[in-house]
Coordinates of C-alpha atoms and ligand atoms in Angstrom, one line a residue:
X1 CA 64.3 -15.3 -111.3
X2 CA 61.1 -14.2 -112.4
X3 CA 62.5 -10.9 -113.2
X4 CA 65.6 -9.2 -114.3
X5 CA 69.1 -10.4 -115.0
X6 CA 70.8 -13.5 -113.2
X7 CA 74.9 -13.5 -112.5
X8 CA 76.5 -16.5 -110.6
X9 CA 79.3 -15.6 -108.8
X10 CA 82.1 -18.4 -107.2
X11 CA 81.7 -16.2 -103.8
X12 CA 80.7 -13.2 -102.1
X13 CA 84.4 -11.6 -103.1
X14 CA 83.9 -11.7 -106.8
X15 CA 80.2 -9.9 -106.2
X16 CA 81.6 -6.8 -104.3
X17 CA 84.5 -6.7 -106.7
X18 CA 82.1 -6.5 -109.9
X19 CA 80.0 -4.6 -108.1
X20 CA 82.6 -2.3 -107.5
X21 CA 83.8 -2.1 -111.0
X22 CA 80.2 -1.5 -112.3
X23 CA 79.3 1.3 -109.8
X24 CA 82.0 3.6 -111.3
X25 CA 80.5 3.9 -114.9
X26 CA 76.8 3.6 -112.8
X27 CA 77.9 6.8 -110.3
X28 CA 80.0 8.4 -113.8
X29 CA 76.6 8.2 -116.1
X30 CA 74.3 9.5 -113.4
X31 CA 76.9 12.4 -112.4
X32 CA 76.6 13.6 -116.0
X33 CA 73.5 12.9 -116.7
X34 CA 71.8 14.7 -113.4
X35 CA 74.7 15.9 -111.5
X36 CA 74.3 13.5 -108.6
X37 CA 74.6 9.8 -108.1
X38 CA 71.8 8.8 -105.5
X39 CA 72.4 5.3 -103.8
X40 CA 71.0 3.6 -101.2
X41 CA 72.9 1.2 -99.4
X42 CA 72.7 -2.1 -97.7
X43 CA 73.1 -3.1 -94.5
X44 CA 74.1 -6.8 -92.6
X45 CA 77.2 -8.3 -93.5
X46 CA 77.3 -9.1 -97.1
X47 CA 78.1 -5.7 -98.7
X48 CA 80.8 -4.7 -96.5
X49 CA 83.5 -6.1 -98.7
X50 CA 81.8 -3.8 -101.8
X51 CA 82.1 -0.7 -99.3
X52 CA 85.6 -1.4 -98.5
X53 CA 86.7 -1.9 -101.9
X54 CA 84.3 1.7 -102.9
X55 CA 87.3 3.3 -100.3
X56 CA 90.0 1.1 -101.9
X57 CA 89.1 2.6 -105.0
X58 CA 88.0 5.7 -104.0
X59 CA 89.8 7.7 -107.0
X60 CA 87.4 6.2 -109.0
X61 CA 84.1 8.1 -107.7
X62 CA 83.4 12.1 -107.9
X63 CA 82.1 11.3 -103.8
X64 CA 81.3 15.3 -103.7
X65 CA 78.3 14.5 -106.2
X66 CA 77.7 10.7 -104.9
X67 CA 74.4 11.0 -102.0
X68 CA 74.3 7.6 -99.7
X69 CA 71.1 6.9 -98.2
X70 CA 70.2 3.7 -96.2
X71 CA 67.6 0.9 -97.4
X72 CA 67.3 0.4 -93.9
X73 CA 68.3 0.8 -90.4
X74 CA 68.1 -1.1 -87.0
X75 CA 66.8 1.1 -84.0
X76 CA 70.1 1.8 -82.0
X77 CA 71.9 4.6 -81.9
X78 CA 74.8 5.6 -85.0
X79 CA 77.2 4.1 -82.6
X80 CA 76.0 1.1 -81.3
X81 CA 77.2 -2.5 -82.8
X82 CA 74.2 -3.4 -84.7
X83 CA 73.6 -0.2 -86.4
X84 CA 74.0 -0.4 -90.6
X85 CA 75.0 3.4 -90.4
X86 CA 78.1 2.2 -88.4
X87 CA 79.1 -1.0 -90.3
X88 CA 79.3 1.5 -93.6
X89 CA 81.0 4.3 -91.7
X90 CA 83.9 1.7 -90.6
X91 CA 83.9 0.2 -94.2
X92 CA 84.2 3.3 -96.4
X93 CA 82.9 6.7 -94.9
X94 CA 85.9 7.3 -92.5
X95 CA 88.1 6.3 -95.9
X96 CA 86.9 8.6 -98.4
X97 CA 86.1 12.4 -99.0
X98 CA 82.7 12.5 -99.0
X99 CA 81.0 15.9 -97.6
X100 CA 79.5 15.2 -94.4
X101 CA 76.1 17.0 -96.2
X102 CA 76.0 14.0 -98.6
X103 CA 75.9 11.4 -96.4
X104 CA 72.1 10.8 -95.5
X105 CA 72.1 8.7 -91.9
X106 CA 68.7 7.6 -90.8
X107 CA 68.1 10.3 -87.4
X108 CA 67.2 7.3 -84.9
X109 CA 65.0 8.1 -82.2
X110 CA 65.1 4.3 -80.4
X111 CA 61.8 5.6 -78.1
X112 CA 60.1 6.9 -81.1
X113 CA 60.5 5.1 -84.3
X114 CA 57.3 6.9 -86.3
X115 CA 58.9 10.4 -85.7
X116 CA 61.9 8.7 -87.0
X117 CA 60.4 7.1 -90.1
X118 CA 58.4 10.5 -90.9
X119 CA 61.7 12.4 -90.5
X120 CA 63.6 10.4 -93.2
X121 CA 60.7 10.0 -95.2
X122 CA 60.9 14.2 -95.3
X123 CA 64.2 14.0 -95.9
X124 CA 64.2 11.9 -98.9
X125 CA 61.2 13.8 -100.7
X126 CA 63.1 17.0 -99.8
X127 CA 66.1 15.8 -102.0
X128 CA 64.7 14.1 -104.3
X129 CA 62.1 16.4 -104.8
X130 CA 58.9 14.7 -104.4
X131 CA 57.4 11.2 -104.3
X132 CA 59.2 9.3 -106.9
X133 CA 62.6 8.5 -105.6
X134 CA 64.3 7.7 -108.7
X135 CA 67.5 5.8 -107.0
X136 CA 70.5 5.6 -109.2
X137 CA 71.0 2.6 -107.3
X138 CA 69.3 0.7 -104.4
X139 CA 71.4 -2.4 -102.8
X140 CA 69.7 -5.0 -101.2
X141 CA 70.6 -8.4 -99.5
X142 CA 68.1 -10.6 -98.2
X143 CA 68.0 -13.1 -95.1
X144 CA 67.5 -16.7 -95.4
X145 CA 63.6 -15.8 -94.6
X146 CA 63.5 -14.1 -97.7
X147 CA 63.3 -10.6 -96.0
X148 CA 65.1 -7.8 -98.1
X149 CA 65.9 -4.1 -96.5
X150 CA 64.0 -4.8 -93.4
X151 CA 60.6 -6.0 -94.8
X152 CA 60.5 -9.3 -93.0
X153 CA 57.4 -11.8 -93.6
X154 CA 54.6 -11.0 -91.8
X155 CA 55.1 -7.3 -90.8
X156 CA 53.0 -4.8 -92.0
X157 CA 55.6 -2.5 -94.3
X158 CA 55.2 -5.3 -96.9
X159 CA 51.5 -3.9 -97.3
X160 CA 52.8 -0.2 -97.0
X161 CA 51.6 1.4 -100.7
X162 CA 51.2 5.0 -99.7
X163 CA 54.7 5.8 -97.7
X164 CA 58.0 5.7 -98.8
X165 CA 59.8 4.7 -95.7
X166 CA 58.4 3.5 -92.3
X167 CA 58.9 2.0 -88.7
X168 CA 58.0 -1.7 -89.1
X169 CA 57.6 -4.0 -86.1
X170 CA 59.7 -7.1 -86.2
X171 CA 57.9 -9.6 -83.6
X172 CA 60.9 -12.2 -84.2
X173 CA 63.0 -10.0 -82.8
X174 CA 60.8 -8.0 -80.8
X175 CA 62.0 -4.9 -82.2
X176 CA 61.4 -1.9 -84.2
X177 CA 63.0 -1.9 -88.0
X178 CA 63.5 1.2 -90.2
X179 CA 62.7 0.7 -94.2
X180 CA 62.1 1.6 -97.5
X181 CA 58.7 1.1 -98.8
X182 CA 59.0 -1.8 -101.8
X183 CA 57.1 1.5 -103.5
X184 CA 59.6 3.3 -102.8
X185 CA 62.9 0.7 -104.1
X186 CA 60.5 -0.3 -107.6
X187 CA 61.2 3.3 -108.2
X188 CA 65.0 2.9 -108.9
X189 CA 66.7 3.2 -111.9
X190 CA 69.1 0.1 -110.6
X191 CA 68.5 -2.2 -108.0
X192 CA 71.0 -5.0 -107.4
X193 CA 70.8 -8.0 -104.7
X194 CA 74.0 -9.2 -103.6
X195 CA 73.5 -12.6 -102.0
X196 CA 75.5 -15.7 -101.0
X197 CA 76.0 -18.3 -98.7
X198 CA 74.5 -21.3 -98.6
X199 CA 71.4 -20.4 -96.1
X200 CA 70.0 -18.5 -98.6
X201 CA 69.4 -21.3 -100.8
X202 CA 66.1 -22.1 -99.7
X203 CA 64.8 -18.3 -99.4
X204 CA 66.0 -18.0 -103.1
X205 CA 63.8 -21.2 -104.6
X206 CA 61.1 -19.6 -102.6
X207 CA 61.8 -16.2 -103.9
X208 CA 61.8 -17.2 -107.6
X209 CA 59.3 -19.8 -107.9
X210 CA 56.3 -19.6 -109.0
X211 CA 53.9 -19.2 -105.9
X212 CA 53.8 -15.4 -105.6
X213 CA 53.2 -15.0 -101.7
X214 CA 55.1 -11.6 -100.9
X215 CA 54.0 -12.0 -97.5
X216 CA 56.0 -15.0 -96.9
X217 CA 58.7 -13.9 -98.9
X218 CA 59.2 -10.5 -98.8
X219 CA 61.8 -10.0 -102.1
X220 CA 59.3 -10.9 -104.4
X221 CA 57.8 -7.2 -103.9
X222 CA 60.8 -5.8 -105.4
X223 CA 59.9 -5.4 -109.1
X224 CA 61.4 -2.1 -110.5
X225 CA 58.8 -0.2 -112.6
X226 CA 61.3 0.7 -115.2
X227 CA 64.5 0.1 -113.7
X228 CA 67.4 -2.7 -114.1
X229 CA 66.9 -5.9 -111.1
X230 CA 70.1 -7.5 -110.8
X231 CA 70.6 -10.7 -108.8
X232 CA 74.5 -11.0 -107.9
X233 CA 74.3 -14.5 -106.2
X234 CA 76.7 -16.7 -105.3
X235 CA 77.0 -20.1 -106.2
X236 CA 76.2 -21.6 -102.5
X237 CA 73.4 -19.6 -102.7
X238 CA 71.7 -20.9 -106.0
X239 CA 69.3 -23.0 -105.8
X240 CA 69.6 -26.7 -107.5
X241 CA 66.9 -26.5 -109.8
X242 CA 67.4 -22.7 -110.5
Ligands
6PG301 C1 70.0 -5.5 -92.4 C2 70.0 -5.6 -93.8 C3 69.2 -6.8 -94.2 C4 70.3 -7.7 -94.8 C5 69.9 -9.2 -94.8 C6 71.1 -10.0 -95.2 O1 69.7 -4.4 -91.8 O2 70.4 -6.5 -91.8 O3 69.6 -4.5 -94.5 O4 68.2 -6.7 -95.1 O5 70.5 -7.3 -96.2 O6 69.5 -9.5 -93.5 O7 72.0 -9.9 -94.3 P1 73.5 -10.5 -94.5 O8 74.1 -9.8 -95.6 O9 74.2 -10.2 -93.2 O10 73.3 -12.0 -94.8

């Protein structure tokens, strides 16, 4: 990868268990350092196992100083099945003790996804206090187009520069999206993909080659200013001539 640090993996199991193990210390140092641990989270399928093993070990994390936010969000309602707030509230919140006030849920209005985008986007400045959302951590997967959060090709977030989070049209699904900014990700102090399976293969060689066409390929926008880029991949989702 152009940027940051590479870790092969045999399968999506050993990501989410190092994952796991590397989020205590990560949630421990920012806890003393700042007295919080700010993380946004992932949504789809592949993190679930590293949210379920976060309640497994759930001794492990201080989750009255630990703030979860979401990267992104589908526009559907907390319950519904495709919502990312649901998938991590089955996985871990109803598992561990974390105060209601630190869990950050993206207020989905499904008839009006700007007031939505604007009403996060206030919420986040509010607690971080200001523009610069210095994450502790932001988790991302990416689809086999080589969309990350929900910046998909072609949709007019990738060109967002001056917003932090925003409503982004989706024409292959013909639906709204709800997403961080890259801005707003290349802030974070840690950013980690966690990616396998073997669709993913192509989007990777795409992602990390040397035609920089963010458009196309959305993950090449995320390039942390001053923070850590992990890529947790596994090996059906390398690339042959990585
Ligand atoms: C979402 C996710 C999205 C996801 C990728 C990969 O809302 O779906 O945030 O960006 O990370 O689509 O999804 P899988 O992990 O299910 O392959």
């Amino acid at each position: 990868p152009t940027l940051g640090s590479l870790e092969v993996f045999d399968d999506i199991a050993s990501i989410s268990r190092q994952a796991c193990d590397d989020l205590i210390p990560l949630c421990c140092d920012a806890i003393a350092a700042r007295g919080v641990c700010r993380i946004a989270l992932a949504g789809g399928s592949t993190p679930k196992l590293l949210y379920r093993l976060m309640a497994e070990n759930q001794q492990a994390f201080d989750w009255a100083k630990i703030e979860l936010f979401w990267g992104d969000e589908r526009n559907v309602l907390p319950e519904d099945d495709d919502s990312n707030f649901r998938m991590v509230r089955e996985a871990m919140l109803d598992h561990v003790p974390i105060p209601e006030a630190n869990v950050f849920r993206v207020p989905i209005d499904p008839a009006d996804p700007a007031a939505t985008a604007l009403q996060y986007e206030a919420t986040l400045k509010a607690q971080f206090g200001g523009d610069s959302l210095q994450w502790d951590l932001v988790l991302l997967g990416m689809g086999d187009d080589a969309h990350t959060a929900s910046l998909f090709p072609q949709t007019t977030a990738i060109d967002s520069s001056d917003r932090l989070f925003v409503e982004n049209w989706v024409e292959k699904f013909d639906t709204f999206r709800q997403t961080l900014t890259a801005p707003a990700i290349n802030s974070a102090r840690n950013v980690w993909f966690l990616i396998g399976g073997a669709g993913k293969r192509e989007a990777l060689q795409h992602v990390w080659g040397d035609r920089q066409a963010p458009a196309e390929f959305p993950s090449q926008l995320i390039r942390p200013s001053a923070g850590k880029l992990r890529w947790m991949i596994a090996i059906d989702a390398m690339p042959e001539t990585a």
